[in-house]
Short mmCIF file of N, CA and C in Angstrom, two decimals:
data_model
loop_
_atom_site.label_atom_id
_atom_site.label_comp_id
_atom_site.label_asym_id
_atom_site.label_seq_id
_atom_site.Cartn_x
_atom_site.Cartn_y
_atom_site.Cartn_z
N MET N 1 24.90 -85.35 8.96
CA MET N 1 24.59 -86.58 9.07
C MET N 1 23.11 -86.78 8.09
N ILE N 2 22.09 -86.12 8.13
CA ILE N 2 20.79 -85.74 6.79
C ILE N 2 21.26 -85.99 5.25
N ILE N 3 23.03 -85.05 5.55
CA ILE N 3 22.54 -84.75 3.66
C ILE N 3 23.64 -85.83 3.78
N LYS N 4 24.34 -86.50 4.08
CA LYS N 4 25.43 -87.66 4.22
C LYS N 4 24.34 -89.01 3.60
N TYR N 5 22.72 -89.29 4.56
CA TYR N 5 22.11 -90.06 3.58
C TYR N 5 21.65 -89.64 3.15
N LEU N 6 21.01 -88.91 2.51
CA LEU N 6 20.22 -88.34 1.42
C LEU N 6 21.14 -88.56 -0.04
N ASP N 7 22.47 -87.98 0.19
CA ASP N 7 23.55 -88.57 -0.78
C ASP N 7 24.05 -89.84 -1.49
N ARG N 8 23.41 -90.85 -0.04
CA ARG N 8 24.14 -91.85 -0.12
C ARG N 8 23.03 -92.59 -1.14
N TYR N 9 21.82 -92.68 -0.21
CA TYR N 9 20.98 -92.90 -0.80
C TYR N 9 19.07 -92.35 -1.81
N ALA N 10 19.95 -91.66 -2.95
CA ALA N 10 19.17 -90.14 -3.54
C ALA N 10 18.20 -91.11 -4.04
N ILE N 11 18.47 -92.01 -4.44
CA ILE N 11 17.65 -93.03 -5.37
C ILE N 11 16.37 -93.15 -4.27
N SER N 12 17.20 -94.38 -3.68
CA SER N 12 15.30 -94.19 -2.51
C SER N 12 14.52 -93.83 -1.96
N VAL N 13 15.36 -92.55 -1.84
CA VAL N 13 14.57 -91.46 -1.17
C VAL N 13 13.14 -91.16 -1.89
N SER N 14 14.15 -90.61 -3.40
CA SER N 14 13.34 -90.00 -4.48
C SER N 14 12.28 -90.97 -5.05
N LEU N 15 12.61 -92.33 -4.74
CA LEU N 15 11.12 -93.24 -5.25
C LEU N 15 10.20 -93.05 -4.12
N PHE N 16 10.64 -93.22 -3.49
CA PHE N 16 9.61 -92.77 -1.93
C PHE N 16 8.53 -91.80 -2.15
N VAL N 17 9.15 -90.66 -2.12
CA VAL N 17 8.74 -89.25 -2.32
C VAL N 17 7.86 -89.56 -3.60
N LEU N 18 8.17 -89.97 -4.59
CA LEU N 18 7.17 -90.33 -6.01
C LEU N 18 5.79 -91.27 -5.43
N LEU N 19 6.35 -91.72 -4.44
CA LEU N 19 5.01 -93.20 -4.00
C LEU N 19 4.36 -92.51 -3.45
N LEU N 20 4.77 -91.67 -2.35
CA LEU N 20 3.62 -90.55 -1.38
C LEU N 20 3.14 -89.41 -2.23
N VAL N 21 3.66 -89.13 -3.39
CA VAL N 21 3.29 -87.95 -4.48
C VAL N 21 1.82 -88.92 -4.98
N LEU N 22 2.12 -89.98 -5.28
CA LEU N 22 1.12 -90.75 -6.19
C LEU N 22 0.16 -91.59 -5.62
N SER N 23 0.29 -91.36 -4.24
CA SER N 23 -0.79 -91.89 -3.16
C SER N 23 -2.11 -91.71 -3.71
N PRO N 24 -2.05 -90.01 -3.13
CA PRO N 24 -3.89 -89.87 -3.56
C PRO N 24 -4.43 -90.55 -4.93
N VAL N 25 -3.65 -90.33 -5.99
CA VAL N 25 -4.07 -90.84 -7.43
C VAL N 25 -4.90 -92.30 -6.76
N PHE N 26 -3.82 -92.91 -7.09
CA PHE N 26 -4.20 -94.43 -6.24
C PHE N 26 -5.60 -94.71 -5.68
N THR N 27 -5.44 -94.16 -4.37
CA THR N 27 -6.25 -94.50 -3.10
C THR N 27 -7.74 -93.53 -3.20
N GLY N 28 -7.57 -92.63 -4.24
CA GLY N 28 -8.83 -91.37 -3.84
C GLY N 28 -9.27 -90.96 -2.50
N PHE N 29 -7.84 -90.56 -2.13
CA PHE N 29 -7.97 -89.68 -0.80
C PHE N 29 -8.25 -90.70 0.46
N PHE N 30 -7.71 -91.60 0.54
CA PHE N 30 -8.05 -92.19 1.96
C PHE N 30 -9.34 -92.73 1.90
N SER N 31 -9.57 -93.45 0.67
CA SER N 31 -10.25 -94.37 0.63
C SER N 31 -10.02 -96.01 1.86
N SER N 32 -10.48 -97.22 0.93
CA SER N 32 -10.74 -98.50 1.45
C SER N 32 -8.89 -98.26 1.03
N ASN N 33 -8.74 -98.47 -0.38
CA ASN N 33 -7.50 -98.78 -0.49
C ASN N 33 -6.39 -98.23 0.21
N ILE N 34 -5.91 -97.88 0.77
CA ILE N 34 -5.12 -97.08 1.96
C ILE N 34 -4.29 -98.00 2.10
N ILE N 35 -4.39 -98.99 2.57
CA ILE N 35 -3.52 -99.86 3.52
C ILE N 35 -2.84 -100.81 2.58
N PRO N 36 -3.68 -101.68 0.94
CA PRO N 36 -2.96 -102.18 0.52
C PRO N 36 -1.52 -101.30 -0.27
N TYR N 37 -1.72 -100.16 -0.44
CA TYR N 37 -1.16 -99.22 -1.29
C TYR N 37 0.40 -99.25 -0.66
N ALA N 38 -0.16 -98.71 0.60
CA ALA N 38 0.95 -98.40 2.01
C ALA N 38 1.74 -99.89 1.75
N PHE N 39 0.79 -101.29 1.94
CA PHE N 39 2.04 -102.39 1.25
C PHE N 39 3.04 -102.19 0.51
N ALA N 40 2.02 -102.22 -0.58
CA ALA N 40 3.11 -101.98 -2.15
C ALA N 40 4.42 -101.02 -1.82
N ALA N 41 4.11 -99.49 -1.46
CA ALA N 41 4.91 -98.55 -1.58
C ALA N 41 5.71 -98.94 -0.36
N THR N 42 5.70 -99.93 0.68
CA THR N 42 6.64 -100.38 1.43
C THR N 42 7.49 -101.31 0.90
N VAL N 43 6.92 -102.32 0.37
CA VAL N 43 7.63 -103.11 -0.51
C VAL N 43 8.65 -102.72 -1.59
N LEU N 44 8.04 -102.08 -2.09
CA LEU N 44 8.98 -101.00 -3.12
C LEU N 44 10.12 -100.51 -2.82
N SER N 45 9.37 -99.79 -1.73
CA SER N 45 10.74 -98.36 -0.74
C SER N 45 11.74 -99.83 -0.25
N GLY N 46 11.07 -100.83 -0.16
CA GLY N 46 12.22 -101.65 0.99
C GLY N 46 13.35 -102.44 0.16
N SER N 47 12.64 -102.60 -0.99
CA SER N 47 13.65 -102.92 -2.04
C SER N 47 14.57 -102.78 -2.68
N SER N 48 13.68 -101.00 -2.89
CA SER N 48 15.02 -99.87 -3.88
C SER N 48 16.33 -99.95 -2.75
N PHE N 49 15.75 -99.50 -1.38
CA PHE N 49 16.60 -99.38 -0.10
C PHE N 49 17.16 -100.11 0.22
N PHE N 50 17.00 -101.86 -0.09
CA PHE N 50 18.03 -102.71 -0.10
C PHE N 50 19.27 -102.69 -0.97
N PHE N 51 18.67 -102.72 -2.47
CA PHE N 51 19.85 -102.43 -3.27
C PHE N 51 20.63 -101.48 -3.75
N GLU N 52 19.96 -100.47 -3.09
CA GLU N 52 21.11 -99.61 -3.12
C GLU N 52 21.74 -99.45 -1.96
N TYR N 53 21.79 -99.91 -0.78
CA TYR N 53 22.60 -100.34 0.34
C TYR N 53 23.84 -101.20 -0.13
N LEU N 54 23.41 -102.29 -1.26
CA LEU N 54 24.28 -103.12 -0.95
C LEU N 54 25.11 -102.64 -2.64
N PHE N 55 24.64 -101.00 -2.98
CA PHE N 55 25.51 -101.08 -4.57
C PHE N 55 26.36 -100.21 -3.39
N ASN N 56 26.23 -99.57 -2.08
CA ASN N 56 26.78 -98.17 -1.73
C ASN N 56 28.20 -99.40 -1.25
N LYS N 57 27.79 -100.16 -0.62
CA LYS N 57 28.44 -101.62 0.50
C LYS N 57 29.80 -101.94 -0.80
N ALA N 58 29.53 -101.48 -2.20
CA ALA N 58 30.16 -102.20 -2.71
C ALA N 58 31.36 -101.43 -3.72
N GLY N 59 31.08 -99.81 -2.95
CA GLY N 59 31.39 -99.00 -3.44
C GLY N 59 31.46 -98.52 -4.76
N ASN N 60 30.23 -98.89 -4.90
CA ASN N 60 30.60 -98.09 -6.94
C ASN N 60 29.73 -96.69 -6.80
N GLU N 61 30.54 -96.13 -8.24
CA GLU N 61 29.71 -94.55 -8.05
C GLU N 61 29.00 -94.05 -8.55
N ARG N 62 28.25 -93.03 -7.91
CA ARG N 62 27.16 -92.52 -8.52
C ARG N 62 26.82 -92.84 -9.60
N GLN N 63 27.48 -92.62 -10.34
CA GLN N 63 26.97 -92.68 -11.61
C GLN N 63 26.42 -94.42 -12.19
N GLU N 64 28.03 -95.26 -11.50
CA GLU N 64 27.35 -97.00 -11.53
C GLU N 64 26.25 -97.22 -10.63
N LYS N 65 25.84 -96.65 -10.18
CA LYS N 65 24.86 -97.01 -9.15
C LYS N 65 23.66 -96.84 -10.07
N GLY N 66 23.62 -95.82 -10.32
CA GLY N 66 22.09 -94.78 -11.32
C GLY N 66 22.39 -95.89 -12.30
N LYS N 67 23.09 -96.27 -13.27
CA LYS N 67 22.82 -97.60 -14.28
C LYS N 67 22.31 -98.92 -14.12
N LYS N 68 22.81 -98.93 -12.51
CA LYS N 68 22.41 -100.50 -11.86
C LYS N 68 21.23 -99.99 -12.44
N MET N 69 20.53 -99.45 -10.80
CA MET N 69 18.92 -99.06 -10.48
C MET N 69 18.34 -99.30 -11.59
N TYR N 70 18.59 -98.03 -12.97
CA TYR N 70 17.94 -97.50 -13.81
C TYR N 70 17.25 -99.17 -14.54
N PHE N 71 18.56 -99.75 -14.81
CA PHE N 71 18.27 -101.27 -16.03
C PHE N 71 17.74 -102.33 -14.83
N TYR N 72 18.35 -102.27 -13.50
CA TYR N 72 17.54 -103.39 -12.86
C TYR N 72 16.85 -103.58 -11.88
N VAL N 73 17.05 -102.40 -10.84
CA VAL N 73 15.83 -102.54 -10.01
C VAL N 73 14.76 -101.49 -10.29
N ILE N 74 14.90 -100.64 -10.94
CA ILE N 74 13.20 -100.02 -11.41
C ILE N 74 12.72 -100.39 -12.10
N PRO N 75 13.04 -101.34 -13.24
CA PRO N 75 12.14 -102.28 -14.02
C PRO N 75 11.38 -103.57 -13.01
N ALA N 76 12.33 -104.12 -12.32
CA ALA N 76 11.76 -104.99 -11.46
C ALA N 76 10.63 -104.55 -10.38
N ASN N 77 11.26 -103.20 -10.13
CA ASN N 77 10.16 -102.71 -9.07
C ASN N 77 8.86 -102.33 -9.77
N MET N 78 8.87 -101.68 -10.93
CA MET N 78 7.50 -101.35 -11.84
C MET N 78 6.58 -102.85 -11.57
N ILE N 79 7.62 -104.00 -12.11
CA ILE N 79 6.91 -105.59 -12.28
C ILE N 79 6.01 -105.62 -11.31
N ILE N 80 6.54 -105.87 -10.23
CA ILE N 80 6.41 -106.06 -8.91
C ILE N 80 4.96 -104.93 -8.43
N PHE N 81 5.15 -103.92 -9.14
CA PHE N 81 4.06 -102.78 -8.58
C PHE N 81 2.45 -103.18 -9.35
N VAL N 82 2.97 -103.35 -10.31
CA VAL N 82 1.81 -103.50 -11.64
C VAL N 82 1.38 -104.93 -10.52
N GLY N 83 1.53 -105.88 -10.44
CA GLY N 83 1.35 -107.26 -10.02
C GLY N 83 0.77 -107.08 -8.50
N ILE N 84 1.77 -106.50 -7.34
CA ILE N 84 0.48 -105.96 -6.72
C ILE N 84 -0.82 -105.42 -6.41
N VAL N 85 -0.68 -104.22 -7.41
CA VAL N 85 -1.88 -103.70 -8.39
C VAL N 85 -3.40 -104.24 -8.15
N LEU N 86 -2.44 -105.04 -9.57
CA LEU N 86 -3.69 -106.56 -10.32
C LEU N 86 -4.18 -106.94 -9.22
N LEU N 87 -3.49 -107.65 -7.81
CA LEU N 87 -3.68 -108.39 -7.33
C LEU N 87 -4.91 -107.94 -6.22
N LEU N 88 -3.92 -106.69 -5.82
CA LEU N 88 -5.23 -106.39 -4.74
C LEU N 88 -6.33 -105.05 -4.73
N PHE N 89 -6.32 -104.49 -5.72
CA PHE N 89 -7.00 -103.69 -6.00
C PHE N 89 -8.15 -104.56 -7.45
N ASN N 90 -8.32 -105.72 -7.80
CA ASN N 90 -9.51 -106.24 -8.88
C ASN N 90 -9.95 -107.26 -7.88
#
């Protein structure tokens, strides 16, 4: 069950783990900025999970799904992340 979930949502899980690893860098180890960063991480993880769910539902192959995530979803998430960081942390 868990292996099947990790296989179907490998990109979303890897992005979520990356956000967890980078969170101490941006928040300064549990400073007052942890709530806005948690909000940004939730928005990004949720959007990537949603699009990966749609790609899985369409029956795309793993390589095709990876290309779509790479060219469409990840750049959009980067723009959203920079916007959230600029709005919340400044």
